mmCIF file of C-alpha atoms in Angstrom:
data_model
loop_
_atom_site.group_PDB
_atom_site.id
_atom_site.type_symbol
_atom_site.label_atom_id
_atom_site.label_comp_id
_atom_site.label_asym_id
_atom_site.label_seq_id
_atom_site.Cartn_x
_atom_site.Cartn_y
_atom_site.Cartn_z
ATOM 1 C CA MET A 10 13.738 13.268 -30.477
ATOM 2 C CA ALA A 11 14.395 11.518 -26.482
ATOM 3 C CA THR A 12 11.718 10.106 -24.988
ATOM 4 C CA GLU A 13 11.396 10.615 -21.114
ATOM 5 C CA PRO A 14 12.916 8.280 -18.716
ATOM 6 C CA ASP A 15 10.385 5.839 -17.519
ATOM 7 C CA PRO A 16 10.919 6.761 -14.077
ATOM 8 C CA LEU A 17 9.658 10.325 -14.694
ATOM 9 C CA ARG A 18 6.596 9.034 -17.145
ATOM 10 C CA PHE A 19 5.496 6.907 -14.426
ATOM 11 C CA MET A 20 5.437 9.280 -11.607
ATOM 12 C CA ARG A 21 3.487 11.758 -13.629
ATOM 13 C CA ARG A 22 0.822 9.676 -14.373
ATOM 14 C CA ALA A 23 0.638 8.804 -10.759
ATOM 15 C CA ILE A 24 0.567 12.842 -10.314
ATOM 16 C CA GLU A 25 -2.085 12.970 -12.710
ATOM 17 C CA LEU A 26 -4.053 10.125 -11.042
ATOM 18 C CA SER A 27 -4.502 12.131 -7.887
ATOM 19 C CA SER A 28 -5.068 15.057 -8.842
ATOM 20 C CA LEU A 29 -8.015 14.180 -11.704
ATOM 21 C CA HIS A 30 -9.690 11.854 -8.659
ATOM 22 C CA MET A 31 -9.227 14.263 -6.589
ATOM 23 C CA ALA A 32 -10.396 16.887 -8.419
ATOM 24 C CA GLU A 33 -13.618 15.070 -8.993
ATOM 25 C CA ASN A 34 -14.215 14.090 -5.290
ATOM 26 C CA GLY A 35 -12.838 10.929 -5.814
ATOM 27 C CA GLY A 36 -10.923 10.636 -2.049
ATOM 28 C CA GLY A 37 -8.146 12.601 -1.431
ATOM 29 C CA PRO A 38 -4.650 13.472 -2.897
ATOM 30 C CA PHE A 39 -3.340 10.167 -3.270
ATOM 31 C CA GLY A 40 -1.962 8.640 -7.293
ATOM 32 C CA ALA A 41 -0.549 5.384 -7.614
ATOM 33 C CA VAL A 42 1.399 3.248 -10.353
ATOM 34 C CA ILE A 43 2.569 0.091 -10.423
ATOM 35 C CA VAL A 44 4.636 -0.855 -12.895
ATOM 36 C CA LYS A 45 6.780 -3.796 -14.205
ATOM 37 C CA ASP A 46 9.311 -4.327 -17.278
ATOM 38 C CA GLY A 47 8.450 -0.504 -18.621
ATOM 39 C CA GLU A 48 4.070 -1.808 -18.338
ATOM 40 C CA ILE A 49 1.400 -0.278 -15.520
ATOM 41 C CA LEU A 50 -0.094 -3.137 -14.478
ATOM 42 C CA GLY A 51 -2.347 -1.510 -11.856
ATOM 43 C CA GLU A 52 -3.468 1.662 -11.036
ATOM 44 C CA GLY A 53 -5.031 3.248 -8.298
ATOM 45 C CA TRP A 54 -6.341 6.902 -6.242
ATOM 46 C CA ASN A 55 -6.908 7.287 -3.620
ATOM 47 C CA ARG A 56 -11.264 6.097 -3.005
ATOM 48 C CA VAL A 57 -11.642 6.441 0.640
ATOM 49 C CA THR A 58 -14.133 8.624 0.688
ATOM 50 C CA SER A 59 -15.741 7.971 -2.833
ATOM 51 C CA SER A 60 -16.480 4.280 -1.774
ATOM 52 C CA HIS A 61 -16.640 4.579 1.976
ATOM 53 C CA ASP A 62 -13.397 2.652 2.498
ATOM 54 C CA PRO A 63 -11.000 3.360 4.850
ATOM 55 C CA THR A 64 -8.116 0.988 3.168
ATOM 56 C CA ALA A 65 -8.472 2.370 -0.162
ATOM 57 C CA HIS A 66 -5.738 4.793 -0.385
ATOM 58 C CA ALA A 67 -3.800 4.370 -3.974
ATOM 59 C CA GLU A 68 -1.484 2.787 -3.100
ATOM 60 C CA VAL A 69 -3.056 -0.273 -1.718
ATOM 61 C CA VAL A 70 -5.976 0.284 -4.840
ATOM 62 C CA ALA A 71 -3.383 0.289 -7.147
ATOM 63 C CA ILE A 72 -1.704 -3.399 -5.844
ATOM 64 C CA ARG A 73 -5.355 -5.135 -5.558
ATOM 65 C CA GLN A 74 -5.340 -4.037 -9.533
ATOM 66 C CA ALA A 75 -1.888 -5.818 -10.095
ATOM 67 C CA CYS A 76 -2.455 -8.180 -8.157
ATOM 68 C CA GLY A 77 -5.283 -8.974 -10.508
ATOM 69 C CA LYS A 78 -4.229 -8.630 -13.538
ATOM 70 C CA LEU A 79 -1.126 -10.438 -12.565
ATOM 71 C CA ASN A 80 -3.000 -12.912 -10.482
ATOM 72 C CA THR A 81 -0.943 -12.958 -7.627
ATOM 73 C CA PHE A 82 -0.735 -12.347 -4.141
ATOM 74 C CA GLU A 83 3.362 -10.766 -4.425
ATOM 75 C CA LEU A 84 4.633 -8.105 -6.126
ATOM 76 C CA ARG A 85 8.150 -9.376 -7.135
ATOM 77 C CA GLY A 86 10.235 -7.476 -9.667
ATOM 78 C CA CYS A 87 7.563 -4.322 -9.345
ATOM 79 C CA GLU A 88 7.926 -0.821 -8.893
ATOM 80 C CA ILE A 89 5.369 1.798 -7.388
ATOM 81 C CA TYR A 90 5.655 5.166 -8.488
ATOM 82 C CA THR A 91 3.068 6.523 -5.940
ATOM 83 C CA SER A 92 2.101 10.891 -5.745
ATOM 84 C CA CYS A 93 3.565 10.392 -1.502
ATOM 85 C CA GLU A 94 5.105 9.293 0.681
ATOM 86 C CA PRO A 95 3.262 5.963 1.641
ATOM 87 C CA CYS A 96 1.389 6.354 5.081
ATOM 88 C CA PRO A 97 1.951 2.826 7.935
ATOM 89 C CA MET A 98 -0.919 1.393 6.544
ATOM 90 C CA CYS A 99 0.370 1.735 2.678
ATOM 91 C CA LEU A 100 3.911 1.167 3.399
ATOM 92 C CA ALA A 101 2.657 -2.673 5.161
ATOM 93 C CA ALA A 102 0.734 -3.175 1.820
ATOM 94 C CA ILE A 103 3.838 -2.095 0.351
ATOM 95 C CA TYR A 104 6.086 -5.212 2.254
ATOM 96 C CA TRP A 105 3.780 -7.824 1.977
ATOM 97 C CA ALA A 106 3.555 -7.559 -1.730
ATOM 98 C CA ARG A 107 6.997 -7.735 -2.430
ATOM 99 C CA LEU A 108 7.770 -4.494 -4.549
ATOM 100 C CA ASP A 109 10.937 -4.196 -5.313
ATOM 101 C CA ARG A 110 11.147 -0.388 -5.600
ATOM 102 C CA ILE A 111 9.210 2.359 -4.161
ATOM 103 C CA TRP A 112 9.178 5.562 -5.740
ATOM 104 C CA TYR A 113 6.975 8.647 -4.725
ATOM 105 C CA ALA A 114 7.323 12.823 -5.428
ATOM 106 C CA ASN A 115 5.144 14.168 -2.506
ATOM 107 C CA GLY A 116 6.740 13.772 1.492
ATOM 108 C CA ARG A 117 5.326 13.207 4.387
ATOM 109 C CA ALA A 118 6.207 16.613 5.524
ATOM 110 C CA ASP A 119 3.736 17.813 2.665
ATOM 111 C CA ALA A 120 1.051 15.329 3.298
ATOM 112 C CA ALA A 121 1.244 17.024 6.786
ATOM 113 C CA ALA A 122 0.787 20.270 6.319
ATOM 114 C CA ILE A 123 -2.475 20.158 4.044
ATOM 115 C CA GLN A 124 -3.763 18.252 7.072
ATOM 116 C CA PHE A 125 -2.327 14.342 5.668
ATOM 117 C CA ASP A 126 -0.428 13.261 8.879
ATOM 118 C CA ASP A 127 0.259 10.441 9.396
ATOM 119 C CA ALA A 128 2.703 10.904 12.587
ATOM 120 C CA TRP A 129 0.921 9.840 15.309
ATOM 121 C CA LEU A 130 0.285 6.864 13.444
ATOM 122 C CA TYR A 131 4.205 6.102 12.709
ATOM 123 C CA HIS A 132 4.336 6.976 16.876
ATOM 124 C CA GLU A 133 1.602 4.414 17.582
ATOM 125 C CA VAL A 134 2.809 1.264 15.635
ATOM 126 C CA ALA A 135 5.874 1.984 17.156
ATOM 127 C CA LEU A 136 4.179 1.589 20.813
ATOM 128 C CA PRO A 137 3.843 -1.784 22.816
ATOM 129 C CA PRO A 138 -0.216 -2.631 22.319
ATOM 130 C CA GLY A 139 -0.937 -1.794 26.145
ATOM 131 C CA GLU A 140 0.708 1.151 25.579
ATOM 132 C CA ARG A 141 -1.325 2.450 22.306
ATOM 133 C CA SER A 142 -4.627 4.998 22.459
ATOM 134 C CA LEU A 143 -6.617 2.491 20.818
ATOM 135 C CA PRO A 144 -7.568 -0.498 23.429
ATOM 136 C CA ALA A 145 -6.449 -4.064 22.404
ATOM 137 C CA THR A 146 -7.025 -7.215 24.478
ATOM 138 C CA GLN A 147 -5.562 -10.449 23.677
ATOM 139 C CA LEU A 148 -8.432 -13.439 24.303
ATOM 140 C CA LEU A 149 -8.788 -17.055 23.142
ATOM 141 C CA ARG A 150 -5.047 -17.520 22.682
ATOM 142 C CA GLU A 151 -5.029 -21.366 23.093
ATOM 143 C CA GLU A 152 -8.647 -21.945 20.541
ATOM 144 C CA ALA A 153 -6.393 -19.314 18.491
ATOM 145 C CA LEU A 154 -3.362 -21.086 18.710
ATOM 146 C CA ALA A 155 -4.952 -24.641 17.890
ATOM 147 C CA VAL A 156 -5.488 -22.942 14.107
ATOM 148 C CA PHE A 157 -1.636 -21.808 13.890
ATOM 149 C CA ARG A 158 -0.850 -24.986 14.940
ATOM 150 C CA ALA A 159 -3.087 -26.644 12.417
ATOM 151 C CA TRP A 160 -1.215 -24.140 9.624
ATOM 152 C CA ASP A 161 1.774 -24.775 10.401
ATOM 153 C CA ALA A 162 1.671 -28.695 9.740
ATOM 154 C CA LYS A 163 -0.727 -28.848 6.733
ATOM 155 C CA PRO A 164 1.195 -29.659 3.713
ATOM 156 C CA ASP A 165 -1.026 -28.339 1.116
ATOM 157 C CA LYS A 166 -0.373 -24.506 2.377
ATOM 158 C CA ILE A 167 1.146 -21.775 0.133
ATOM 159 C CA PRO A 168 3.130 -19.759 2.133
ATOM 160 C CA TYR A 169 3.650 -16.056 2.164
#
């Protein structure tokens, strides 16, 4: 008997997580798994409303769990399977975690069709800070630069 190819199995798990926890009112309809060498290291589902945390998206939750399991801050050699194309925050987290690949099911347009429209955020992020709808004002740069200089000179820093 043939077994299901891993990518399909892992994506089905991400979709299962999205459905299960959405039905339980855990959050929005999003799920994700982090996989390395055929093993699921992290699972996440949207917990924004249940945890009162706007950053508790499925992908971020899965990244946190996988990093905790591996005791590391990067996930090279891992892939993420997510029930929807990542929003800008999750996409940035995926890049920062150094994941090797993104697999996704629903696309941006599918999410927008159910009122999860990230198009405005993609647009905002591309603008210079002074042109964004959220005011951003730079203060005390010289004082903050002193800390950056100390970091740059720190011999025992852990670069990332």
